[in-house]
Amino acid sequence: MTGAPPDLVDCVRLAAAGAVVERVYPLARFERLADVLAEPRGQLKIRVAFERLGSDRFGATLAVEAAPRLVCQRCLQAFDLPVNVGSRVEFTEDEGADAADADREICKMTAGRVSLAELAEEELLLAVPVAPICADPARCGRRSVGAVPAIGAPSGEPPQMRRPFAGLQDLLKKT
Ligand SMILES: [Zn+2]
């Protein structure tokens, strides 16, 4: 019988073996992400390269890839934010412990085990900005709340760009 690969893994054993584990999760399963998602679609890929950090210290290098559909806080339209983040962690039973290296985050394990889905959700939440902006110049800002149309300009048309040197250019052509 084949089922889904286990989410809870023995990180001590995997670190001792130098194992690399990959998982794919639907974004819809992450409850803490639900508030920021425009639609519960898409998936997340996490790659965890476990490593031994010392005789009794265990860690991993994480890489997370996803493209959550978020709501732009400027134009209120949905857009896909490509996320490609990584970090280094050390697994420990004692959350208050200091990491072996300064650039490692402490990651709580329970009885030598960690949840790969929780690791993935945490990484993604850290990568999603508090106020995401789609940054698409072709459409962002067009429906912005509180935007005041220029007086005399027909609504719905983009404002005319000012060309301060247009007159000068004409002048140069004539000479
Ligand atoms: Zn936008």
Tab-separated table of C-alpha atoms in Angstrom, residues 51-152:
chain	number	residue	atom	x	y	z
A	51	GLU	CA	23.275	17.725	7.904
A	52	ARG	CA	25.177	16.867	11.030
A	53	LEU	CA	26.587	20.021	12.666
A	54	GLY	CA	28.561	18.367	15.429
A	55	SER	CA	28.708	15.147	17.378
A	56	ASP	CA	25.216	15.707	18.753
A	57	ARG	CA	23.984	18.692	16.755
A	58	PHE	CA	21.719	18.415	13.747
A	59	GLY	CA	20.561	20.905	11.162
A	60	ALA	CA	19.401	21.409	7.619
A	61	THR	CA	19.464	23.779	4.681
A	62	LEU	CA	15.949	24.576	3.486
A	63	ALA	CA	14.801	25.755	0.078
A	64	VAL	CA	11.175	26.699	-0.518
A	65	GLU	CA	9.518	27.457	-3.850
A	66	ALA	CA	5.937	28.619	-4.300
A	67	ALA	CA	3.812	31.197	-6.099
A	68	PRO	CA	0.965	32.067	-3.737
A	69	ARG	CA	-1.895	34.115	-5.199
A	70	LEU	CA	-2.140	37.232	-3.036
A	71	VAL	CA	-4.186	40.440	-3.037
A	72	CYS	CA	-2.245	43.553	-4.041
A	73	GLN	CA	-2.712	46.152	-1.315
A	74	ARG	CA	-2.492	49.003	-3.816
A	75	CYS	CA	-4.854	47.943	-6.624
A	76	LEU	CA	-6.701	45.133	-4.760
A	77	GLN	CA	-6.236	42.721	-7.668
A	78	ALA	CA	-5.031	39.161	-7.232
A	79	PHE	CA	-1.526	38.350	-8.415
A	80	ASP	CA	0.974	35.507	-8.100
A	81	LEU	CA	4.018	36.297	-5.990
A	82	PRO	CA	6.957	34.056	-6.924
A	83	VAL	CA	8.708	32.966	-3.736
A	84	ASN	CA	12.103	31.317	-3.783
A	85	VAL	CA	13.654	31.406	-0.331
A	86	GLY	CA	16.128	29.460	1.677
A	87	SER	CA	17.482	29.306	5.189
A	88	ARG	CA	19.645	27.264	7.486
A	89	VAL	CA	18.298	25.787	10.685
A	90	GLU	CA	19.485	23.805	13.662
A	91	PHE	CA	17.108	21.311	15.242
A	92	THR	CA	16.989	21.249	18.995
A	93	GLU	CA	14.643	20.050	21.727
A	94	ASP	CA	15.362	23.218	23.712
A	95	GLU	CA	13.937	26.266	21.942
A	96	GLY	CA	16.001	28.615	24.125
A	97	ALA	CA	19.319	27.093	23.035
A	98	ASP	CA	21.896	29.008	21.007
A	99	ALA	CA	22.481	27.809	17.473
A	100	ALA	CA	25.837	26.275	16.535
A	101	ASP	CA	26.307	28.960	13.843
A	102	ALA	CA	25.108	32.556	14.068
A	103	ASP	CA	23.325	32.309	10.709
A	104	ARG	CA	21.141	29.375	11.741
A	105	GLU	CA	17.612	29.634	13.053
A	106	ILE	CA	16.723	27.438	15.974
A	107	CYS	CA	13.995	25.006	15.033
A	108	LYS	CA	12.158	23.041	17.700
A	109	MET	CA	12.050	19.284	17.292
A	110	THR	CA	9.974	16.974	19.418
A	111	ALA	CA	11.418	13.574	20.315
A	112	GLY	CA	13.905	13.979	17.447
A	113	ARG	CA	11.169	14.700	14.926
A	114	VAL	CA	10.045	17.735	12.926
A	115	SER	CA	7.056	18.381	10.712
A	116	LEU	CA	8.163	19.216	7.181
A	117	ALA	CA	4.825	20.925	6.503
A	118	GLU	CA	5.327	23.221	9.511
A	119	LEU	CA	8.852	24.068	8.336
A	120	ALA	CA	7.470	24.852	4.881
A	121	GLU	CA	4.626	27.014	6.201
A	122	GLU	CA	6.967	28.964	8.456
A	123	GLU	CA	9.396	29.691	5.608
A	124	LEU	CA	6.615	30.828	3.307
A	125	LEU	CA	4.983	33.069	5.932
A	126	LEU	CA	8.339	34.780	6.507
A	127	ALA	CA	8.679	35.388	2.765
A	128	VAL	CA	5.230	36.929	2.237
A	129	PRO	CA	5.242	40.717	2.790
A	130	VAL	CA	2.746	42.259	5.224
A	131	ALA	CA	1.398	44.520	2.468
A	132	PRO	CA	2.070	42.776	-0.857
A	133	ILE	CA	2.194	44.980	-3.973
A	134	CYS	CA	1.849	43.447	-7.441
A	135	ALA	CA	4.282	46.046	-8.842
A	136	ASP	CA	2.843	45.643	-12.325
A	137	PRO	CA	3.193	49.118	-13.878
A	138	ALA	CA	0.660	48.253	-16.601
A	139	ARG	CA	-2.201	47.760	-14.199
A	140	CYS	CA	-1.251	48.488	-10.595
A	141	GLY	CA	-2.739	51.599	-9.062
A	142	ARG	CA	-5.579	51.923	-11.582
A	143	ARG	CA	-8.197	50.898	-9.089
A	144	SER	CA	-6.426	52.323	-6.084
A	145	VAL	CA	-8.738	53.420	-3.305
A	146	GLY	CA	-8.830	57.164	-2.800
A	147	ALA	CA	-7.209	58.063	-6.114
A	148	VAL	CA	-8.386	61.492	-7.258
A	149	PRO	CA	-8.885	61.905	-11.019
A	150	ALA	CA	-7.227	64.991	-12.453
A	151	ILE	CA	-9.636	67.884	-12.937
A	152	GLY	CA	-10.687	68.265	-16.560
